[in-house]
Amino acid sequence: MGKVIAGITLSADGFGAGPDQSLDNPLGVGGRGLHGWFYPTKTFQSMIGKSGGTEGADNDFGARGLAGFGAYIMGRNMFAPMRGPWPDPAWNGWWGENPPYHAPTFVLTHHPRADLPMQGGTTFHFETGGIHAALDRAQTAAKGKDVRISGGVSTMRQYLEAGLIDEIHLAYSPVFLGKGESLLAGLDLPALGFAVTERVLTENAMHVVLTRTV
Amino acid sequence: MGKVIAGITLSADGFGAGPDQSLDNPLGVGGRGLHGWFYPTKTFQSMIGKSGGTEGADNDFGARGLAGFGAYIMGRNMFAPMRGPWPDPAWNGWWGENPPYHAPTFVLTHHPRADLPMQGGTTFHFETGGIHAALDRAQTAAKGKDVRISGGVSTMRQYLEAGLIDEIHLAYSPVFLGKGESLLAGLDLPALGFAVTERVLTENAMHVVLTRTV
């Protein structure tokens, strides 16, 4: 069975998203500033259909988050800005017709919905059974490859607290949101068994990888 | 009148000190790891009487925290590991006979104590009247120069909340303490009027300077 790997960008004050997510602010108010390290990279530029972009550590970390995974898991709020039952016409995610996952992607939700196949190999599956059920399905679908917990903050906190994440990449940006969704408030990563196994500071971000050793 | 400038090193999870401060752990359990960026610098090496050490941005930020200030303010727990009334024989600080401040240094405490002149121009004054009284005395003593809020976490939070800090340098180290004293939990720096005015990432730390603009 593959590993369960998570990754998220945080502000210097610890928020993975600002408050008041909406169609205009997928990462909440101020959240766009979080990814200053990622936007210039070749990986991101390629995601939006452009050529060029930077190489180096920022690009490597961005690419690692999107390559080699057999399945992805994300929370409802990472998939969609609206809450409650699914609207009609349907919301098909932020990523257009060809999302960057290219693998089965399980969306945690309280509201059932039929599978949603997209171009490029991504199929969104809507899982109403909670984080353990989603991980079971994802690991089966991944056929031995690693599973990626993509976000957002609430989803990642649930998997961390349940001891289900083997490795997590945190990219700290030198920005302050002031309020929003805190990844680590009340969570003690060392007590959860995590130790820092990689640290790379670039001009744009402090990248830290923590691995669970117990 | 000079500015009021603060600075502190934080773990990636936001702690300025670990739990359970003691004589052996001035920065609490695990706190020693916070200053990995500072120990190798010429500024720190010089503080402990050694020659050599690194130059560059880490050294520059370290030096800025200890040069040109007319007075310093610190909390009791930054000055001493014990709590309550002052012991006999007296505790004279962590820094030996010649502390690195070389200026009047006001220690916030609930327990009166006579002024404590040290070598090299540092005199510790023990202020029982609270943060405003300490700042008044420090600004008078500073004779127009800047006043430095040295720490620790609780002192800095009080001055931030009171809107009395003009500029704060935060050095983020890629370490996780898991628990301890959080500088920013429940504090919203943008709402307090701070904006990022400098950001420098070195191999060892993410340095951010925030300036209060309102």
XYZ file of N, CA and C in Angstrom, chain A residues 12-13 170 172-179 184 187-190 196 199 201-206 208 210, chain B residues 12-13 170 172-179 184 187-190 196 199 201-206 208 210:
156
model
N 2.361 33.062 7.224
C 3.275 33.077 8.364
C 2.508 32.979 9.674
N 1.274 33.461 9.691
C 0.468 33.325 10.904
C -0.404 32.069 10.908
N 4.607 21.405 4.219
C 4.050 22.721 4.536
C 4.914 23.778 3.867
N 5.452 27.657 3.835
C 5.107 28.905 4.537
C 5.448 30.092 3.653
N 4.444 30.917 3.410
C 4.649 32.149 2.654
C 4.791 33.323 3.616
N 5.607 34.307 3.255
C 5.809 35.459 4.142
C 4.680 36.477 4.030
N 3.467 36.003 4.233
C 2.283 36.873 4.218
C 1.474 36.607 5.486
N 0.658 37.573 5.857
C -0.160 37.468 7.064
C -1.618 37.672 6.685
N -2.446 36.699 7.025
C -3.877 36.815 6.727
C -4.651 37.381 7.918
N -4.136 37.196 9.112
C -4.793 37.776 10.292
C -5.912 36.916 10.828
N -6.704 36.352 9.913
C -7.750 35.424 10.329
C -8.022 34.456 9.184
N -2.812 24.438 12.307
C -2.176 23.780 13.438
C -2.686 24.220 14.804
N -3.116 21.687 17.414
C -2.506 20.424 16.964
C -1.015 20.458 17.288
N -0.501 19.369 17.799
C 0.894 19.262 18.212
C 1.556 18.227 17.295
N 2.207 18.705 16.230
C 2.771 17.761 15.255
C 3.821 16.832 15.869
N 4.759 17.337 16.703
C 5.691 16.379 17.322
C 4.961 15.315 18.150
N 10.678 16.766 11.425
C 11.074 17.436 10.180
C 12.110 16.580 9.462
N 13.976 20.472 4.931
C 13.699 21.901 5.061
C 14.465 22.628 3.963
N 14.569 26.504 2.251
C 14.069 27.875 2.178
C 14.493 28.475 0.845
N 13.508 28.946 0.102
C 13.786 29.633 -1.156
C 13.556 31.126 -0.939
N 13.698 31.888 -1.989
C 13.409 33.318 -1.886
C 11.957 33.572 -1.521
N 11.092 32.612 -1.816
C 9.651 32.855 -1.737
C 8.911 32.113 -0.650
N 9.499 31.062 -0.133
C 8.769 30.239 0.839
C 9.721 29.424 1.688
N 9.243 29.099 2.888
C 9.949 28.161 3.766
C 9.238 26.817 3.644
N 8.846 22.936 4.470
C 9.201 21.952 5.488
C 8.418 20.671 5.186
N 7.417 17.120 6.957
C 7.406 16.360 8.204
C 6.953 14.945 7.903
N 7.874 27.269 13.256
C 6.932 27.252 12.142
C 5.498 27.131 12.639
N 5.306 26.508 13.793
C 3.956 26.430 14.351
C 3.650 27.574 15.307
N 9.880 39.337 12.751
C 9.616 37.945 13.098
C 10.550 37.063 12.287
N 11.135 33.287 11.394
C 10.540 31.951 11.478
C 11.596 30.889 11.200
N 11.743 29.988 12.153
C 12.660 28.866 11.982
C 11.882 27.625 11.553
N 12.501 26.783 10.730
C 11.799 25.575 10.251
C 11.818 24.454 11.274
N 11.344 24.758 12.462
C 11.238 23.768 13.536
C 9.817 23.818 14.095
N 9.417 22.734 14.737
C 8.068 22.630 15.316
C 8.195 22.300 16.793
N 7.607 23.130 17.621
C 7.651 22.862 19.064
C 6.414 22.104 19.531
N 5.316 22.237 18.814
C 4.111 21.484 19.180
C 3.275 22.162 20.249
N 3.955 22.703 21.257
C 3.246 23.470 22.281
C 4.196 24.510 22.854
N 0.976 34.710 18.121
C -0.099 35.330 17.341
C -1.477 34.700 17.523
N -4.401 36.913 17.671
C -3.995 38.272 17.276
C -4.027 38.383 15.758
N -4.547 39.476 15.271
C -4.698 39.693 13.832
C -3.804 40.879 13.458
N -2.602 40.585 12.986
C -1.655 41.671 12.715
C -2.165 42.657 11.661
N -2.743 42.189 10.539
C -3.288 43.181 9.594
C -4.357 44.064 10.242
N 3.431 43.923 5.846
C 4.796 43.437 5.628
C 5.580 44.474 4.837
N 10.821 41.275 3.550
C 10.808 39.816 3.653
C 12.110 39.296 3.049
N 14.237 35.642 2.927
C 14.383 34.241 3.296
C 15.830 33.824 3.085
N 16.420 33.305 4.157
C 17.778 32.781 4.059
C 17.704 31.258 4.095
N 18.845 30.617 4.090
C 18.852 29.157 4.217
C 18.252 28.691 5.533
N 18.271 29.577 6.530
C 17.954 29.160 7.900
C 16.662 29.709 8.469
N 16.158 30.772 7.909
C 14.982 31.409 8.507
C 14.221 32.240 7.486
N 12.930 32.400 7.742
C 12.096 33.318 6.980
C 11.931 34.577 7.830
N 10.599 38.305 8.404
C 9.562 39.223 7.964
C 9.554 40.425 8.902
N 7.228 43.652 9.873
C 5.920 44.281 9.708
C 5.966 45.668 10.340
